[in-house]
Amino acid sequence: MTTKTNTKLYQLNKAMIGVVVALGLGTAMASSVTQAADNVSLEEAEAIQRKLVTLDTHLDTPAHLVRPGFDIMERHTYGHDFSQVDVPRMQEGALDGGFWVLYTPQGPLTTEGYQQSRDTALLRALAVRTMVTEHPETFALALEPDDASEIKKAGKHIVYMSMENSYPLGTDMSLLETFYKFGLRMAGPVHFKNNQLGDSSTDPEGVKWGGLSPLGETFVSEANRLGIVLDGSHAHDETVKDMIKLSKTPIILSHTGVKAIYDHPRNIDDDLLKQLAESGGVIQMNAYSDYLTALPENPERKEAYKGLMAMVKQGADHESLLEKRREIEHEHPAVKASFDVYMKHFLHALEIVGPKHVGIGADWDGGGGVDDMMDVVNLPMITQRLLEEGYTKEDLADIWSGNALRVLQQAQDYAASLKTASK
């Protein structure tokens, strides 16, 4: 049975339940579904979630690993240091782990820019590996899909690595194999601006390549050869379409929303969402408030942040910067999207492509977070809401990790097939 057929059958089954309830037919069936949905407590949802392998596909937490004074083993608070992930909060929120991101900001498309970014990315990868080696009782590096369940069984947290913005590769795509050997298993070509690999969805100057660049096409084929999952988040729609067309394996959107709920360039429309699913791909739902709904302007906050950026350029120490940011947040607090708005994006994606093609990538420590869910502690709220909407434990297993791991398995299977064919 095809993916498309599976999705349609799933949507039809859910629709039929709605018809039964609306018409008052099959009272026993309808009431049992309604009863189950009405009586899901947060504690019950958390208990169910703890039995699953739970992964978030976009943890920007490695940025904190290189920050002075940050200890991943200690409990932090968002209000104090604006971090959202650490071991105590992962345990409280029933998060087993995920894809820990090697992020470098976009710089000039020059040899010097590429080299500086490459070195930053390698140091970030080293920081992730160091976290694992310094806390072997708590973390384990994951390289293959099956590693996730084995690591969970061992009572440890799961550490896959991904690269957001492959600008550090410069024009030497052989560097992708270097990062693969470090443990990289997912990579996206672009971030906020266009680069040597393709077009971003948010470059103020518009498109440069009309999708992937010629070098970006080489990037896709090299990722396929190695068994690295391609990530289309932040990429322009035309870049995503090129990735789907050229990749020999399904791609992922590691942290993205839907345009049907909020028409923002970082989100995708239903047609592209269906194209993604029909190719076997997965969308992981983003919780970055600015991409979920239109938020009110706050000129005073904007001006205050200019002062903070000036302090950064002047080389202020980290504690001074934190103190200034806390002051700004107190005097000009940010308006966040609501949890309900986040779930509207989530539920719409599920309605369009079904639970075999949707997962979770909230952009923790990278700007993610909505009212009532500002760190990983409150992740069981997602499970609770999905159960209330009628999604099953099997659906939740797919959503929390199964879909992303299936895409990784397909990437690795293809890479293995190339090695077999070459013998």
Short mmCIF file of C-alpha atoms in Angstrom, two decimals, residues 100-341:
data_model
loop_
_atom_site.label_atom_id
_atom_site.label_comp_id
_atom_site.label_asym_id
_atom_site.label_seq_id
_atom_site.Cartn_x
_atom_site.Cartn_y
_atom_site.Cartn_z
CA TRP A 100 22.02 18.15 18.36
CA VAL A 101 22.77 20.95 15.94
CA LEU A 102 26.10 22.20 14.63
CA TYR A 103 25.10 25.74 13.69
CA THR A 104 27.27 28.50 12.28
CA PRO A 105 25.89 31.87 11.16
CA GLN A 106 26.02 32.86 7.52
CA GLY A 107 29.15 34.77 6.58
CA PRO A 108 30.70 36.07 3.36
CA LEU A 109 31.03 33.64 0.46
CA THR A 110 34.81 33.84 0.55
CA THR A 111 37.64 31.41 1.24
CA GLU A 112 38.35 33.11 4.56
CA GLY A 113 34.67 33.06 5.52
CA TYR A 114 34.38 29.37 4.70
CA GLN A 115 37.50 28.47 6.69
CA GLN A 116 36.44 30.38 9.80
CA SER A 117 32.99 28.80 9.67
CA ARG A 118 34.48 25.34 9.09
CA ASP A 119 36.63 25.67 12.19
CA THR A 120 33.65 26.84 14.26
CA ALA A 121 31.57 23.89 13.09
CA LEU A 122 34.36 21.40 13.87
CA LEU A 123 34.74 22.86 17.36
CA ARG A 124 30.97 22.61 17.86
CA ALA A 125 31.07 18.96 16.80
CA LEU A 126 33.92 18.41 19.23
CA ALA A 127 31.86 20.03 22.01
CA VAL A 128 29.02 17.55 21.37
CA ARG A 129 31.42 14.59 21.37
CA THR A 130 33.03 15.93 24.56
CA MET A 131 29.62 16.14 26.26
CA VAL A 132 29.11 12.46 25.49
CA THR A 133 32.56 11.31 26.57
CA GLU A 134 32.52 13.33 29.80
CA HIS A 135 29.13 11.91 30.80
CA PRO A 136 29.09 8.33 29.50
CA GLU A 137 26.51 7.32 32.08
CA THR A 138 24.10 9.97 30.78
CA PHE A 139 24.65 10.34 27.02
CA ALA A 140 25.48 8.06 24.11
CA LEU A 141 26.34 8.99 20.54
CA ALA A 142 23.86 7.61 18.01
CA LEU A 143 24.98 6.84 14.46
CA GLU A 144 22.33 4.43 13.19
CA PRO A 145 18.52 4.35 13.55
CA ASP A 146 18.54 1.30 15.82
CA ASP A 147 20.90 3.06 18.23
CA ALA A 148 18.05 5.21 19.55
CA SER A 149 16.06 2.39 21.15
CA GLU A 150 19.21 0.70 22.48
CA ILE A 151 20.39 3.92 24.11
CA LYS A 152 16.98 4.45 25.69
CA LYS A 153 16.98 0.88 27.02
CA ALA A 154 20.34 1.65 28.63
CA GLY A 155 18.76 4.62 30.41
CA LYS A 156 20.81 7.22 28.57
CA HIS A 157 20.04 10.25 26.40
CA ILE A 158 20.32 9.98 22.63
CA VAL A 159 22.77 12.18 20.72
CA TYR A 160 22.52 12.34 16.93
CA MET A 161 24.27 15.24 15.21
CA SER A 162 22.96 17.54 12.48
CA MET A 163 24.26 20.60 10.65
CA GLU A 164 22.10 23.69 10.22
CA ASN A 165 23.52 25.76 7.38
CA SER A 166 26.18 23.82 5.46
CA TYR A 167 27.99 27.05 4.64
CA PRO A 168 31.05 25.71 6.60
CA LEU A 169 31.66 23.18 3.82
CA GLY A 170 32.66 26.02 1.52
CA THR A 171 33.20 24.70 -1.99
CA ASP A 172 34.77 21.42 -0.85
CA MET A 173 31.99 18.86 -0.59
CA SER A 174 34.47 16.22 0.57
CA LEU A 175 34.31 17.99 3.95
CA LEU A 176 30.84 16.48 4.36
CA GLU A 177 32.52 13.11 4.85
CA THR A 178 34.78 14.61 7.53
CA PHE A 179 31.71 15.69 9.48
CA TYR A 180 30.07 12.31 8.80
CA LYS A 181 33.03 10.65 10.51
CA PHE A 182 32.50 12.99 13.47
CA GLY A 183 28.94 11.61 13.67
CA LEU A 184 26.89 13.92 11.42
CA ARG A 185 23.69 12.26 10.20
CA MET A 186 21.54 15.20 9.01
CA ALA A 187 22.43 18.39 7.11
CA GLY A 188 20.57 21.36 5.65
CA PRO A 189 22.08 23.53 2.91
CA VAL A 190 21.08 27.02 4.07
CA HIS A 191 19.97 29.21 6.95
CA PHE A 192 18.71 32.79 7.00
CA LYS A 193 20.46 33.91 3.79
CA ASN A 194 21.38 32.44 0.42
CA ASN A 195 24.78 30.81 0.22
CA GLN A 196 26.96 28.81 -2.16
CA LEU A 197 24.58 25.82 -2.02
CA GLY A 198 21.21 27.42 -2.68
CA ASP A 199 18.47 29.86 -1.81
CA SER A 200 17.10 30.56 1.65
CA SER A 201 13.43 31.28 2.33
CA THR A 202 14.27 34.53 4.14
CA ASP A 203 17.08 36.28 2.30
CA PRO A 204 16.07 39.99 2.14
CA GLU A 205 17.60 40.23 -1.35
CA GLY A 206 15.42 37.46 -2.76
CA VAL A 207 16.48 34.38 -4.68
CA LYS A 208 19.94 33.99 -6.20
CA TRP A 209 19.90 30.52 -7.74
CA GLY A 210 16.23 29.72 -8.24
CA GLY A 211 16.63 26.75 -5.88
CA LEU A 212 19.80 24.72 -5.41
CA SER A 213 23.02 25.95 -6.96
CA PRO A 214 25.11 23.55 -9.09
CA LEU A 215 27.29 23.05 -6.01
CA GLY A 216 24.13 22.43 -3.99
CA GLU A 217 23.23 19.61 -6.35
CA THR A 218 26.62 18.05 -5.61
CA PHE A 219 25.90 18.51 -1.90
CA VAL A 220 22.69 16.49 -2.31
CA SER A 221 24.40 13.63 -4.12
CA GLU A 222 27.25 13.53 -1.59
CA ALA A 223 24.79 13.43 1.33
CA ASN A 224 23.01 10.56 -0.41
CA ARG A 225 26.28 8.72 -0.94
CA LEU A 226 27.18 8.98 2.74
CA GLY A 227 23.73 8.22 4.15
CA ILE A 228 23.11 11.70 5.58
CA VAL A 229 19.49 12.87 5.79
CA LEU A 230 18.86 16.10 3.88
CA ASP A 231 17.10 18.85 5.84
CA GLY A 232 15.02 21.42 3.96
CA SER A 233 14.16 23.71 6.87
CA HIS A 234 15.07 27.36 6.16
CA ALA A 235 15.37 26.56 2.45
CA HIS A 236 13.34 28.40 -0.17
CA ASP A 237 10.39 26.44 -1.56
CA GLU A 238 12.20 26.02 -4.87
CA THR A 239 15.25 24.72 -3.01
CA VAL A 240 13.07 22.21 -1.16
CA LYS A 241 11.51 21.11 -4.46
CA ASP A 242 14.98 20.62 -5.95
CA MET A 243 16.02 18.59 -2.92
CA ILE A 244 12.97 16.34 -3.19
CA LYS A 245 13.52 15.91 -6.92
CA LEU A 246 17.26 15.20 -6.78
CA SER A 247 17.59 13.24 -3.55
CA LYS A 248 17.50 9.47 -3.86
CA THR A 249 16.04 9.23 -0.37
CA PRO A 250 13.29 11.17 1.47
CA ILE A 251 14.17 14.53 2.99
CA ILE A 252 13.14 16.01 6.32
CA LEU A 253 12.08 19.49 7.41
CA SER A 254 13.62 19.40 10.88
CA HIS A 255 11.79 22.46 12.26
CA THR A 256 9.09 24.00 10.05
CA GLY A 257 5.45 25.16 10.21
CA VAL A 258 2.60 25.38 7.72
CA LYS A 259 1.52 28.32 5.59
CA ALA A 260 -2.16 27.36 5.89
CA ILE A 261 -2.07 28.56 9.50
CA TYR A 262 0.43 31.41 9.07
CA ASP A 263 1.70 32.53 5.68
CA HIS A 264 5.39 33.04 6.45
CA PRO A 265 8.29 32.22 4.09
CA ARG A 266 9.69 29.79 6.69
CA ASN A 267 6.54 27.68 6.45
CA ILE A 268 5.36 25.46 3.58
CA ASP A 269 2.04 25.30 1.79
CA ASP A 270 -0.20 22.26 1.52
CA ASP A 271 0.87 21.39 -2.03
CA LEU A 272 4.53 21.23 -1.06
CA LEU A 273 3.64 19.40 2.15
CA LYS A 274 1.85 16.74 0.11
CA GLN A 275 4.79 16.53 -2.28
CA LEU A 276 7.09 16.03 0.69
CA ALA A 277 4.93 13.21 2.06
CA GLU A 278 4.43 11.52 -1.31
CA SER A 279 8.22 11.31 -1.62
CA GLY A 280 8.39 9.71 1.84
CA GLY A 281 9.55 12.84 3.66
CA VAL A 282 8.64 14.21 7.07
CA ILE A 283 7.85 17.63 8.54
CA GLN A 284 8.91 18.22 12.16
CA MET A 285 6.79 20.91 13.79
CA ASN A 286 8.55 24.14 14.76
CA ALA A 287 7.65 26.15 17.90
CA TYR A 288 9.36 29.41 16.91
CA SER A 289 6.68 31.98 17.77
CA ASP A 290 7.51 34.47 15.01
CA TYR A 291 6.85 31.76 12.42
CA LEU A 292 3.58 30.59 13.98
CA THR A 293 1.50 33.77 14.00
CA ALA A 294 1.67 37.54 13.47
CA LEU A 295 3.03 39.13 16.65
CA PRO A 296 2.63 42.80 17.67
CA GLU A 297 5.50 45.20 17.02
CA ASN A 298 7.50 46.27 20.08
CA PRO A 299 9.70 49.25 19.13
CA GLU A 300 11.04 49.71 22.67
CA ARG A 301 12.17 46.09 22.85
CA LYS A 302 13.77 46.37 19.41
CA GLU A 303 15.69 49.47 20.45
CA ALA A 304 16.80 47.83 23.68
CA TYR A 305 18.15 44.85 21.76
CA LYS A 306 20.21 47.20 19.60
CA GLY A 307 21.95 48.22 22.81
CA LEU A 308 22.54 44.57 23.67
CA MET A 309 24.05 43.92 20.24
CA ALA A 310 26.33 46.92 20.73
CA MET A 311 27.56 45.32 23.96
CA VAL A 312 28.28 42.09 22.07
CA LYS A 313 30.36 43.97 19.48
CA GLN A 314 32.23 45.74 22.28
CA GLY A 315 33.22 42.36 23.73
CA ALA A 316 31.17 42.47 26.94
CA ASP A 317 31.50 39.38 29.15
CA HIS A 318 28.78 36.76 29.15
CA GLU A 319 27.38 37.58 32.59
CA SER A 320 26.98 41.25 31.68
CA LEU A 321 25.15 40.27 28.51
CA LEU A 322 22.85 37.94 30.44
CA GLU A 323 22.10 40.64 33.00
CA LYS A 324 21.27 43.12 30.23
CA ARG A 325 19.01 40.61 28.48
CA ARG A 326 17.15 39.83 31.72
CA GLU A 327 16.63 43.55 32.16
CA ILE A 328 15.18 43.83 28.64
CA GLU A 329 12.90 40.83 29.16
CA HIS A 330 11.61 42.36 32.40
CA GLU A 331 10.99 45.83 30.97
CA HIS A 332 9.90 44.83 27.46
CA PRO A 333 8.73 41.20 27.62
CA ALA A 334 8.39 39.32 24.36
CA VAL A 335 4.94 38.35 23.14
CA LYS A 336 4.87 34.65 22.27
CA ALA A 337 2.47 32.57 20.23
CA SER A 338 0.08 30.43 22.24
CA PHE A 339 0.38 26.68 22.65
CA ASP A 340 -2.98 26.38 20.84
CA VAL A 341 -1.54 28.16 17.80
#
